[in-house]
Tab-separated table of C-alpha atoms and ligand atoms in Angstrom:
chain	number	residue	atom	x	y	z
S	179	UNK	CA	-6.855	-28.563	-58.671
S	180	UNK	CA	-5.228	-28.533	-55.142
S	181	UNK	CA	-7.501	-29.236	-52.168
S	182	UNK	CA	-9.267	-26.207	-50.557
S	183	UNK	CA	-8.525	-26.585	-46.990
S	184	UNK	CA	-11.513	-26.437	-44.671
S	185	UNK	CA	-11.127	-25.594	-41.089
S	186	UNK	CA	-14.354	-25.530	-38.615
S	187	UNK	CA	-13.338	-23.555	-36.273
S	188	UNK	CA	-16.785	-22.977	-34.390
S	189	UNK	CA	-17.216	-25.406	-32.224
S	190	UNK	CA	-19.068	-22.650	-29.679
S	191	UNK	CA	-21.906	-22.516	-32.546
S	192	UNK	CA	-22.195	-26.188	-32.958
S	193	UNK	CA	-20.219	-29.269	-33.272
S	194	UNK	CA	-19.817	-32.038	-35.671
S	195	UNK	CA	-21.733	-35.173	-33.923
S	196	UNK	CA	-19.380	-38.309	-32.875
S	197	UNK	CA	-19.408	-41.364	-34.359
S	198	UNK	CA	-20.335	-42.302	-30.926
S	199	UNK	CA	-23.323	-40.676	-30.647
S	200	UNK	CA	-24.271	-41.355	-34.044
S	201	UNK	CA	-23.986	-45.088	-33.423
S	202	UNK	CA	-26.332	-44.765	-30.020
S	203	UNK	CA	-29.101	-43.231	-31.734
S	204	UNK	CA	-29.413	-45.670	-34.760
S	205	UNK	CA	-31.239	-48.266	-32.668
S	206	UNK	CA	-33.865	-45.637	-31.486
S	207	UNK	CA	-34.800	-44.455	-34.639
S	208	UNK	CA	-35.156	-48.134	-36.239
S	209	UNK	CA	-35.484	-51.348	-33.846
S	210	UNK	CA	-36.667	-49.662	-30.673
S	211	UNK	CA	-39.010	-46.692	-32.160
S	212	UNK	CA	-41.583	-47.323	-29.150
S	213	UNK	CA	-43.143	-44.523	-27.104
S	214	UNK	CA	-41.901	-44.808	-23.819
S	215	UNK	CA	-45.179	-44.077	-22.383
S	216	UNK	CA	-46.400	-47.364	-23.856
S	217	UNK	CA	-46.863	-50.448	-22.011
S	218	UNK	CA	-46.150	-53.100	-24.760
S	219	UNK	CA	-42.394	-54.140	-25.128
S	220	UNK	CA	-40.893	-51.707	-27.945
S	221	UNK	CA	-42.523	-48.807	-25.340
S	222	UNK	CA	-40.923	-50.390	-22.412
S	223	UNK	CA	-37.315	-51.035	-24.000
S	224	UNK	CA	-37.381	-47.437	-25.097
S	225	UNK	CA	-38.204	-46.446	-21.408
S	226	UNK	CA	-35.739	-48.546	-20.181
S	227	UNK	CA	-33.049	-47.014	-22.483
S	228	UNK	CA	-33.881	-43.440	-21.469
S	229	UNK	CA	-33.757	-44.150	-17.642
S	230	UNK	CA	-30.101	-45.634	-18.740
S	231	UNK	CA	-29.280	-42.699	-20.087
S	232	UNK	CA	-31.061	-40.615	-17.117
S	233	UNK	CA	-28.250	-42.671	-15.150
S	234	UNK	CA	-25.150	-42.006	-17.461
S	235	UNK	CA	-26.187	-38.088	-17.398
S	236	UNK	CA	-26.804	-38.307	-13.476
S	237	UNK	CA	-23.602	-39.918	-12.931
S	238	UNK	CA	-21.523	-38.015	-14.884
S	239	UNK	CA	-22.645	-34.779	-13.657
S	240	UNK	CA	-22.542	-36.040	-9.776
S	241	UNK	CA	-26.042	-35.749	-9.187
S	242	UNK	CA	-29.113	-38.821	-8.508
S	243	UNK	CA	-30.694	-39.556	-11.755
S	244	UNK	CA	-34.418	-37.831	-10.190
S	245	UNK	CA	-32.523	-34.797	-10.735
S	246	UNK	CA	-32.025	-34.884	-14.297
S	247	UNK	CA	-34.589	-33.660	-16.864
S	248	UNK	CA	-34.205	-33.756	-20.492
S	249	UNK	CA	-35.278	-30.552	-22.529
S	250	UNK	CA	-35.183	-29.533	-25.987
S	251	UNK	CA	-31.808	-27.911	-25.564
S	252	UNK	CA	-30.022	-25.078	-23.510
S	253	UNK	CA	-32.172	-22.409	-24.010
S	254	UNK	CA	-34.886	-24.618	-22.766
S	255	UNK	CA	-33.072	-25.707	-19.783
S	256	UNK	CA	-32.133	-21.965	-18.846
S	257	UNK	CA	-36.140	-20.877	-19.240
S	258	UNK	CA	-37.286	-23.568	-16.931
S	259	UNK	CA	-34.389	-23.606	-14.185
S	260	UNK	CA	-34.426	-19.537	-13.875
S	261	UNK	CA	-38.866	-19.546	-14.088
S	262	UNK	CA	-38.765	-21.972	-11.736
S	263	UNK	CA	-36.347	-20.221	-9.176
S	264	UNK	CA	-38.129	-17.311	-9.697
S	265	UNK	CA	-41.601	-18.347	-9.075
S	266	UNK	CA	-40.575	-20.486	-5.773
S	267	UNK	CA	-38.423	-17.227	-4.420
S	268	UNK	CA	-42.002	-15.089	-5.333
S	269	UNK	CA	-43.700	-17.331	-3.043
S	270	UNK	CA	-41.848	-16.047	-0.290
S	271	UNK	CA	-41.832	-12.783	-1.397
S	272	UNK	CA	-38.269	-12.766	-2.670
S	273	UNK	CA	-38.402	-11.271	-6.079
S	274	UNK	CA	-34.416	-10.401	-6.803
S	275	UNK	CA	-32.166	-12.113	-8.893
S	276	UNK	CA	-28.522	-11.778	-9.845
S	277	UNK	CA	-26.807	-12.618	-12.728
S	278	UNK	CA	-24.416	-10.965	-14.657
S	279	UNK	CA	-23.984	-8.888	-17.943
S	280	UNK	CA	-21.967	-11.093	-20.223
S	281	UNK	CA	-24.890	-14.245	-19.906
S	282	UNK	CA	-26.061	-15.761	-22.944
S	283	UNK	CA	-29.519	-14.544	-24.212
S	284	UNK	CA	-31.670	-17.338	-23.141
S	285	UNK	CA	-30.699	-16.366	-19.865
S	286	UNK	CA	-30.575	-12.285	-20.294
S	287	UNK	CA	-34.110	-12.446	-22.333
S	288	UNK	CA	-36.017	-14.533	-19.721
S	289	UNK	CA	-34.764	-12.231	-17.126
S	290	UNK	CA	-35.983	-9.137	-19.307
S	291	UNK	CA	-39.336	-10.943	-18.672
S	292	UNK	CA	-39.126	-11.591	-14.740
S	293	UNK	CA	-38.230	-7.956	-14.615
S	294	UNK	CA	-41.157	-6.939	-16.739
S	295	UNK	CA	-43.218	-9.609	-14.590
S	296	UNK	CA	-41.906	-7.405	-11.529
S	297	UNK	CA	-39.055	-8.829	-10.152
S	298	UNK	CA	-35.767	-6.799	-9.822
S	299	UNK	CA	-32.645	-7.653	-11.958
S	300	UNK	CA	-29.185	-7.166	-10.751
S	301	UNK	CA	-26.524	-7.794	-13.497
S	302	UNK	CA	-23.230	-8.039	-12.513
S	303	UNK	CA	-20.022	-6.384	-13.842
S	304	UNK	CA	-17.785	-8.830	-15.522
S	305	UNK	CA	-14.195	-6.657	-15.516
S	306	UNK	CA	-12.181	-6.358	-18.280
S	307	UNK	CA	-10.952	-9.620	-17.533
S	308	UNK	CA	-14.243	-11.314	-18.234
S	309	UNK	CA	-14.850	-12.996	-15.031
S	310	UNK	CA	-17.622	-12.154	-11.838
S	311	UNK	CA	-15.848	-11.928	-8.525
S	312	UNK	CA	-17.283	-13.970	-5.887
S	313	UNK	CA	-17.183	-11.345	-3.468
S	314	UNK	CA	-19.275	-9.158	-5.577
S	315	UNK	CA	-21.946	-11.654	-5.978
S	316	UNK	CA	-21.948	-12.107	-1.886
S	317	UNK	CA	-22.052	-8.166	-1.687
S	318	UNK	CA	-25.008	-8.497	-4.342
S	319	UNK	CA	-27.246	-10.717	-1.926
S	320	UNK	CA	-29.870	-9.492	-0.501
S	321	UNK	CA	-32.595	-10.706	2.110
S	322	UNK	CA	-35.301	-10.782	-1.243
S	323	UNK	CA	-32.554	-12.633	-3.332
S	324	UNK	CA	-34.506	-15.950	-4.901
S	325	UNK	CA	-31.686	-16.943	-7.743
S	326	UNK	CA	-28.061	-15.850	-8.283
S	327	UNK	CA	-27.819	-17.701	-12.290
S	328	UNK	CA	-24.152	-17.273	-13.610
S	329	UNK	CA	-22.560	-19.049	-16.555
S	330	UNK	CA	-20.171	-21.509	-16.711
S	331	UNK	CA	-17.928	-20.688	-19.296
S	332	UNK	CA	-18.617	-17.490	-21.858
S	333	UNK	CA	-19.631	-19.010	-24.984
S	334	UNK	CA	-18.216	-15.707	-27.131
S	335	UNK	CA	-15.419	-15.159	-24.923
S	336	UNK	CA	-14.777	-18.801	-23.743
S	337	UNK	CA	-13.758	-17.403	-19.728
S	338	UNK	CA	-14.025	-19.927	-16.972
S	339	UNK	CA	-15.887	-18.515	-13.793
S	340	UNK	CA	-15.281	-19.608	-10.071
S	341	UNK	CA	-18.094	-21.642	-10.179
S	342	UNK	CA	-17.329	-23.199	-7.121
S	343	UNK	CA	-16.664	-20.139	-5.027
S	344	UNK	CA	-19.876	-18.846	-6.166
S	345	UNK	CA	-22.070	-21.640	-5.561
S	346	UNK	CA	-20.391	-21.766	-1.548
S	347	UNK	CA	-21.699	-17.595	-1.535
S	348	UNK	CA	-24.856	-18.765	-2.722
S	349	UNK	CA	-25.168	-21.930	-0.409
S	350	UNK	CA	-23.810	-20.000	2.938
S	351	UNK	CA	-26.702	-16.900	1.690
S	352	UNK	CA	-29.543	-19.897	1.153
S	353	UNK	CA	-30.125	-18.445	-2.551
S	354	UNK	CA	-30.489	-21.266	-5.102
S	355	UNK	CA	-27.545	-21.099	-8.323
S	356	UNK	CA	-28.410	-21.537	-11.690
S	357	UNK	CA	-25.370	-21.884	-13.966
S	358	UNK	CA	-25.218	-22.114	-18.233
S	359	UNK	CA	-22.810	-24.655	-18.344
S	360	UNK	CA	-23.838	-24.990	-21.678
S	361	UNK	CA	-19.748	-24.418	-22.930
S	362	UNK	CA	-18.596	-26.451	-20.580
S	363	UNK	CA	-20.188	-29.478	-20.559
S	364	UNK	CA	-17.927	-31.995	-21.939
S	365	UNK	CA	-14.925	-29.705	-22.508
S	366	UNK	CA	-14.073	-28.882	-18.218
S	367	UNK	CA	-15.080	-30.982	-15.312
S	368	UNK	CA	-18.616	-30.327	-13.620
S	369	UNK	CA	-19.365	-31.854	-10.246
S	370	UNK	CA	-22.479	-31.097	-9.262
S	371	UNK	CA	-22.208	-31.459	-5.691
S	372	UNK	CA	-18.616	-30.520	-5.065
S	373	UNK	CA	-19.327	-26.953	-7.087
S	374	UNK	CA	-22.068	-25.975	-5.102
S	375	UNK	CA	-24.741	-26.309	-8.062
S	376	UNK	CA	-28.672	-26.210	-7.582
S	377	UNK	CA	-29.422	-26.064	-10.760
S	378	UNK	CA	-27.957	-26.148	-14.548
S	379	UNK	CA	-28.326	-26.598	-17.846
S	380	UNK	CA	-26.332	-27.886	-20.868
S	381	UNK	CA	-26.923	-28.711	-24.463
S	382	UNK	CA	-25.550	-31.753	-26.114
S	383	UNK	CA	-24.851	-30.164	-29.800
S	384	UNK	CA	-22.052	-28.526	-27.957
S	385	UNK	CA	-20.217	-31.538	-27.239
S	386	UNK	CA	-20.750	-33.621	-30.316
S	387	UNK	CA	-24.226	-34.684	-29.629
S	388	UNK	CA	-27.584	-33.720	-31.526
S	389	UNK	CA	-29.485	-30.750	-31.212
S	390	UNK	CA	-32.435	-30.387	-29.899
S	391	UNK	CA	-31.487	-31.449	-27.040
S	392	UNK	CA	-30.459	-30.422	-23.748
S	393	UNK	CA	-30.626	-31.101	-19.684
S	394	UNK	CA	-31.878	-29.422	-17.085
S	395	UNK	CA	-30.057	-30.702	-13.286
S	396	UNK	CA	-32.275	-29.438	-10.757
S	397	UNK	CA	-31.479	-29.989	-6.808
S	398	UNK	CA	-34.136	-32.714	-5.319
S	399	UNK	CA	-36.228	-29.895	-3.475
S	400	UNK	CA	-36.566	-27.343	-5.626
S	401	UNK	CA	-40.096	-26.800	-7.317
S	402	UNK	CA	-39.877	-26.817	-11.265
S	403	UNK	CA	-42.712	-25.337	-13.394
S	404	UNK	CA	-43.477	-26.484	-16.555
S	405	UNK	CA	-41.878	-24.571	-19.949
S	406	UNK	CA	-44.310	-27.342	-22.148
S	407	UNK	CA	-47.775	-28.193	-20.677
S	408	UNK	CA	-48.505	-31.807	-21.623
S	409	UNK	CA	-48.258	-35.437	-20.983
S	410	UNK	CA	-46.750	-36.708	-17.709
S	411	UNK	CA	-43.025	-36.846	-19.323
S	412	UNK	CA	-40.155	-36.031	-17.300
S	413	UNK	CA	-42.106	-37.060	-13.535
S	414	UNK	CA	-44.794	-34.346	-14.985
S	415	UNK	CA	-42.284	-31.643	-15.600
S	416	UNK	CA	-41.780	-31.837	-19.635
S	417	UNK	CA	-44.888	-32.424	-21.198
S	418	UNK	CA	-43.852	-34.492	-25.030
S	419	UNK	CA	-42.756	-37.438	-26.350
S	420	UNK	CA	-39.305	-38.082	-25.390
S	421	UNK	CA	-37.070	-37.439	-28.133
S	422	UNK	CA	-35.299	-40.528	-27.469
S	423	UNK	CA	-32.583	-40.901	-30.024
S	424	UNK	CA	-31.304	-37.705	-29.085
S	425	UNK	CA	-31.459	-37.893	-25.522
S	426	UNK	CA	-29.448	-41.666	-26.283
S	427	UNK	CA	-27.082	-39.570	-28.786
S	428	UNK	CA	-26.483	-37.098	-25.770
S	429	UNK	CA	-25.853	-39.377	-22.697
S	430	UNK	CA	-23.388	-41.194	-25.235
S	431	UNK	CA	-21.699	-38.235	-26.642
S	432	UNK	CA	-21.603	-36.457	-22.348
S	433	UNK	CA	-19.862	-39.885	-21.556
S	434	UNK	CA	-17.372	-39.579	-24.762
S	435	UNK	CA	-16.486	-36.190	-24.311
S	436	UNK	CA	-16.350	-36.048	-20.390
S	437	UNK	CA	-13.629	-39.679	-20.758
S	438	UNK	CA	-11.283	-37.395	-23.129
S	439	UNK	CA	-11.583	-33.827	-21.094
S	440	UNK	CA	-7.991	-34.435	-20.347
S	441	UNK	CA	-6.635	-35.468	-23.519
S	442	UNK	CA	-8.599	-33.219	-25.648
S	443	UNK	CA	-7.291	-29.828	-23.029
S	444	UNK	CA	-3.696	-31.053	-23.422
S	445	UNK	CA	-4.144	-31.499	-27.232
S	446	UNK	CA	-6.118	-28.188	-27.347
S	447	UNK	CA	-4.087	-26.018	-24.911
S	448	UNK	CA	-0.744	-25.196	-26.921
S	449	UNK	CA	-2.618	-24.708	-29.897
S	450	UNK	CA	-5.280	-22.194	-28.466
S	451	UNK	CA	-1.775	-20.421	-27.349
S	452	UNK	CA	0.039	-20.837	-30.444
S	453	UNK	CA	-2.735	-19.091	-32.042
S	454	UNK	CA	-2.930	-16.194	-29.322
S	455	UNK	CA	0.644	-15.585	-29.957
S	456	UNK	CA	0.567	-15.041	-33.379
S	457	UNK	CA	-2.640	-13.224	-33.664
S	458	UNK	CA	-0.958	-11.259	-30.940
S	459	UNK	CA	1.347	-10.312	-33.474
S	460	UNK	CA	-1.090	-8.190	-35.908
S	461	UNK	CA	-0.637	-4.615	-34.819
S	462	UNK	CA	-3.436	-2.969	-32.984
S	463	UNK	CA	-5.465	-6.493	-32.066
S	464	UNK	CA	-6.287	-7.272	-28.319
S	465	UNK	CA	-7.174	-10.752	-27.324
S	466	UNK	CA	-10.928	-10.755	-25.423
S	467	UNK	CA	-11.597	-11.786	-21.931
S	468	UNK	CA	-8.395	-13.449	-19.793
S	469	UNK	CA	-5.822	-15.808	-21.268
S	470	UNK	CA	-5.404	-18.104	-18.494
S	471	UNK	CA	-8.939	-18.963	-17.248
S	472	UNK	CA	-10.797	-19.745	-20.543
S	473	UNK	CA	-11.784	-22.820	-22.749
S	474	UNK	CA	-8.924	-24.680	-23.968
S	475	UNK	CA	-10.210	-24.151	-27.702
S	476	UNK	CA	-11.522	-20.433	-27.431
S	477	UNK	CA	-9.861	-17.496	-28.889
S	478	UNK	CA	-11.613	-14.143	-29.414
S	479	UNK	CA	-9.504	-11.139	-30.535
S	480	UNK	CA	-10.731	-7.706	-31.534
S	481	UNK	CA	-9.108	-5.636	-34.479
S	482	UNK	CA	-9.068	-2.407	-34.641
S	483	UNK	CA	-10.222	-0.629	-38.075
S	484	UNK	CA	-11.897	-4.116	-38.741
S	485	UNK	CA	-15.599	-4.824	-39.680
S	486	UNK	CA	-16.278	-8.159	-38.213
S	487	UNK	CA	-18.777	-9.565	-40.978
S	488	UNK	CA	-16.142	-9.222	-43.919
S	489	UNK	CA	-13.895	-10.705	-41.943
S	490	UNK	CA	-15.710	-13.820	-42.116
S	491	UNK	CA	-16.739	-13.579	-45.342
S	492	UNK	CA	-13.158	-13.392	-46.614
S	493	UNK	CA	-11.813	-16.068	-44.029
S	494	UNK	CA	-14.608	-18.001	-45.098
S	495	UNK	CA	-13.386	-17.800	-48.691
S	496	UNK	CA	-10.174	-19.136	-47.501
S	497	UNK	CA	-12.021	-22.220	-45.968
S	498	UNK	CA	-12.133	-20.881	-42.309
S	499	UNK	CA	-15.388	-21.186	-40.962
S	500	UNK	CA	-15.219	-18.835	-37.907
S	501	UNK	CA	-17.122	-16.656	-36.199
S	502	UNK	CA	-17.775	-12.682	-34.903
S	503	UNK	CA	-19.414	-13.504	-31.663
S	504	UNK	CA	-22.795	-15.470	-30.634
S	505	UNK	CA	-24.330	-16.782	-33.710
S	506	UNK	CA	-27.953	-15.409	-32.125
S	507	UNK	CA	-25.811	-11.612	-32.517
S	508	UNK	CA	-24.606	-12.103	-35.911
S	509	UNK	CA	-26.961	-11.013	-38.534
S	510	UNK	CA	-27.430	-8.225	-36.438
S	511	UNK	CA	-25.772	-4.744	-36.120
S	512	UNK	CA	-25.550	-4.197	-32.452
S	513	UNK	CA	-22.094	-4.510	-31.128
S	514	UNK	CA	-21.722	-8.062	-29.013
S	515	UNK	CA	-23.025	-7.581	-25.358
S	516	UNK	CA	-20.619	-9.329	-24.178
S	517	UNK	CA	-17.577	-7.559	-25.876
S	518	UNK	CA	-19.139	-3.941	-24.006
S	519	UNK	CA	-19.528	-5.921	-21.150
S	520	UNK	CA	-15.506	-6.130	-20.544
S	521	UNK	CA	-15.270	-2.544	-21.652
S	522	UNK	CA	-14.200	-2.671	-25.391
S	523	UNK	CA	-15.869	0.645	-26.953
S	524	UNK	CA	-18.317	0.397	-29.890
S	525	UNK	CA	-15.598	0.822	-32.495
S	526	UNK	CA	-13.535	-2.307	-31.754
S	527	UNK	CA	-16.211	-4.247	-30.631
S	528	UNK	CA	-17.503	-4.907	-34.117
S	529	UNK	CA	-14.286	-6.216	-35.041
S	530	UNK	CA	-14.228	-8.924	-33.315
S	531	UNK	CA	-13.604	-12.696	-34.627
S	532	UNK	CA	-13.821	-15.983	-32.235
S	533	UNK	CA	-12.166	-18.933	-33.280
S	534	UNK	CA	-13.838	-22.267	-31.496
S	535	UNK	CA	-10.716	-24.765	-31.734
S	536	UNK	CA	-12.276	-28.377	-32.209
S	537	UNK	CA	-10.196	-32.048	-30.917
S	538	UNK	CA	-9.167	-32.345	-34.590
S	539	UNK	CA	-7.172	-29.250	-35.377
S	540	UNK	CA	-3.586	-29.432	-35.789
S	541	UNK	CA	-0.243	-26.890	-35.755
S	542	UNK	CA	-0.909	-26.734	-39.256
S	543	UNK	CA	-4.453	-25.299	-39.218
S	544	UNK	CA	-3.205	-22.718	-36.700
S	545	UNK	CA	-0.531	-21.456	-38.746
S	546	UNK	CA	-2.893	-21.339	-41.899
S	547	UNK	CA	-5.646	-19.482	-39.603
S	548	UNK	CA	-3.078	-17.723	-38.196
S	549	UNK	CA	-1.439	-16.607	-41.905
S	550	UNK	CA	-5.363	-16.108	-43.396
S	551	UNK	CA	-6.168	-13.514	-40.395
S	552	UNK	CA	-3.047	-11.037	-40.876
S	553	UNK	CA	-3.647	-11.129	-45.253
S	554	UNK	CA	-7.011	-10.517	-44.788
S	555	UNK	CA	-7.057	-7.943	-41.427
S	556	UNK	CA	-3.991	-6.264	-43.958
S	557	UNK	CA	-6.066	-6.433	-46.875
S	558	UNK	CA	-9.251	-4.774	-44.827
S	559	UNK	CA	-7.455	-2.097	-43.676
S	560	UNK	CA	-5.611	-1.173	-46.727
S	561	UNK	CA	-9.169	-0.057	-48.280
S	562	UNK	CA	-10.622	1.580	-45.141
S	563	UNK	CA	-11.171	5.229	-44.528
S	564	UNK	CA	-11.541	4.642	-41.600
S	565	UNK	CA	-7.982	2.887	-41.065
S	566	UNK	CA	-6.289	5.844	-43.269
S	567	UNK	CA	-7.803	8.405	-40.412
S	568	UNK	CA	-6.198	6.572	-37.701
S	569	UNK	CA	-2.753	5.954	-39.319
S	570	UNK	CA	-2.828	9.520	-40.485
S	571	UNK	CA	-3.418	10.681	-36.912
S	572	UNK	CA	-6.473	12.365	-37.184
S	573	UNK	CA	-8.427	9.536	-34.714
S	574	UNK	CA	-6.702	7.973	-31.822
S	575	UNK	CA	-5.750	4.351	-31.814
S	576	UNK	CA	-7.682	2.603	-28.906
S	577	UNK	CA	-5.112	-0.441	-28.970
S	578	UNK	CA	-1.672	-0.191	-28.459
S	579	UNK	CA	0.564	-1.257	-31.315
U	718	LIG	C1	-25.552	-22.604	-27.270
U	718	LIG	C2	-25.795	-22.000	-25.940
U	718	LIG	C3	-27.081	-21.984	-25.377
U	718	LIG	C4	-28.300	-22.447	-26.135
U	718	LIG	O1	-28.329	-23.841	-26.277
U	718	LIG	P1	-29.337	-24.464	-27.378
U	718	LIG	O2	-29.264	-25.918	-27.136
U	718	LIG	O3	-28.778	-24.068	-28.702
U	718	LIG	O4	-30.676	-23.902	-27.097
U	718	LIG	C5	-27.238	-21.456	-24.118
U	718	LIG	N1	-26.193	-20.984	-23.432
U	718	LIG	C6	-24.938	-20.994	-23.920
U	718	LIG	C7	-23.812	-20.481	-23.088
U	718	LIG	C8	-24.698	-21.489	-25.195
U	718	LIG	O5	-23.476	-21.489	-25.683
């Protein structure tokens, strides 16, 4: 029987951990299982080993290891950070934020709260481009501004915002910046300092790590509130055992990824292309969100006449893991928030498909994905109604051929 191929390409859901990381949390699950809280020596190694990794995090993100704080994960770290900013900006009686339309949920839903809680939401336009202007966000600030949160990099759509440029709005205004750099991390530089950042968040199953676990970078100076009420974890700010494996499995798999950014984006870049061209080349598909300033493994096309879920069902029988969007949207039938966010109407919008490129793929797997999508887009349209109306004329395309 001949091999089936398998090719992961969602690495923006989740990624396979490292060896690395594997390796640094062995220890912590076996030899040095101690609670760091305790005083005897298993306790204090295990302490010792966290502030370590406190120090690896701190350094690779260009910030003093006080302002590091390890969470359960991304959403976590966006709950606390954007609370937080919220709460300190109430005290003074500034109860606006900004943030824009295409952010991921942990970030849209907690601001659904605050705005429920009675502060005033401002979500920004992202263009069709997928990308917030600068200018717009300093047009955006106002005297009661208390946060301006914007992500990273898109995690269904995989653009790159002008991070820096934002944060120097934000700084000049005196309004604190959040950002999800929750793609990012480990795949694109971060520099704390130089980009302007007060506070952000990232997740280490996103860069080979474990999940369940996450960070939270918060300026010295800004007041956090607790997300989990307990012990005196975290300088009182994380109540819980540390879950120390993980947070060892994360500083190991941040130092990993962050040593091969530049290897992995020359490795990844002219095979993210290679596959834009050729998906380019199936009539009436669009790729999402601009080409130049994304994530060297995203690709995210929409095709028209297409209904994203059996698209992955029969790539998936082909061995292509891959995905329509956010994996918190899939399951459901709402079109991707993100894809209306650019402008793609309803109709095209559910025929969407991201492909999340990991280190490993090759020319090969392109071509195969590449192959895969036009049979089964071809095959999907051959039995739609739908498709027959809009070759017969009787709807308009929306995409040019
Ligand atoms: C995955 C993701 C999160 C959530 O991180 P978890 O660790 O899974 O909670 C938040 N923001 C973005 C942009 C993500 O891609």
């Amino acid at each position: 029987m001949a091999d089936i191929r398998h090719i992961y390409a969602d690495n923006a859901a989740t990624t396979r951990m490292s060896k690395t990381a594997i390796e640094a949390m062995l220890p912590y699950m076996d030899k040095i299982y101690g609670n760091p809280s305790s005083l005897y020596s298993i306790g204090q190694d295990a302490k010792e080993a966290l502030e370590e990794a406190r120090q690896d995090v701190a350094a690779l993100l260009g910030c003093s290891p006080k302002e590091i704080y390890f969470t359960s994960g991304g959403s976590e770290a966006d709950n606390q950070a954007i609370r937080s900013a919220a709460l300190f900006g109430a005290k003074k009686n500034k109860k606006h934020i900004i943030s824009s339309k295409f952010e991921h949920h942990a970030v849209l839903h907690t601001l659904d709260k605050l705005a429920k809680e009675g502060f005033e939401i401002t979500l920004l336009d992202v263009g069709p481009r997928g990308i917030v202007d600068p200018k717009l966000v300093a047009d955006s600030i106002r005297e009661d501004t208390a946060l301006v949160t914007i992500m990273y990099a898109n995690n269904e759509i995989g653009t790159i915002q002008p991070i820096r440029q934002i944060g120097a709005v934000c700084k000049e205004k005196g309004v604190i910046f959040h950002t999800d750099a929750v793609q990012a991390a480990g795949h694109i530089s971060i520099d704390v300092k130089d980009q302007n950042i007060d506070m952000l968040s990232l997740s280490a199953h996103k860069f080979h790590g474990p999940k369940g676990c996450g960070v939270l970078y918060s300026r010295l100076g800004i007041p956090l509130i607790n997300i989990i009420e307990g012990g005196a974890q975290e300088r009182g700010k994380r109540g819980g055992t540390e879950n120390v494996p993980a947070i060892m499995g994360m500083a190991a798999a941040l130092k990993e990824a962050c040593g091969n950014i530049q290897k992995n984006t020359e490795h990844l870049l002219p095979l993210r292309n290679r596959l834009i061209d050729g998906l380019n080349r199936i009539s009436y598909s669009e790729l999402n969100g601009d080409a130049d300033s994304r994530l060297p493994g995203n690709v995210n096309f929409c095709f028209e006449g297409i209904e994203g879920e059996s698209l992955l069902l029969l790539l998936d029988d082909k061995g292509i893991s891959a995905s329509s969007g956010s994996a918190c949207t899939s399951g459901s039938l709402d079109p991707s928030h993100v894809l209306l966010a650019i402008g793609r109407p309803h109709e095209v919008a559910h025929g969407s498909l991201r492909l999340s490129l990991g280190e490993e793929a090759t020319e090969e797997d392109i071509d195969y994905i590449i192959e895969s999508v036009n049979d089964v887009v071809t095959y999907l349209r051959n039995m739609s109604p739908f498709w027959r109306d809009l070759t017969e004329g009787k709807r308009p395309h929306i995409f040019e051929e």
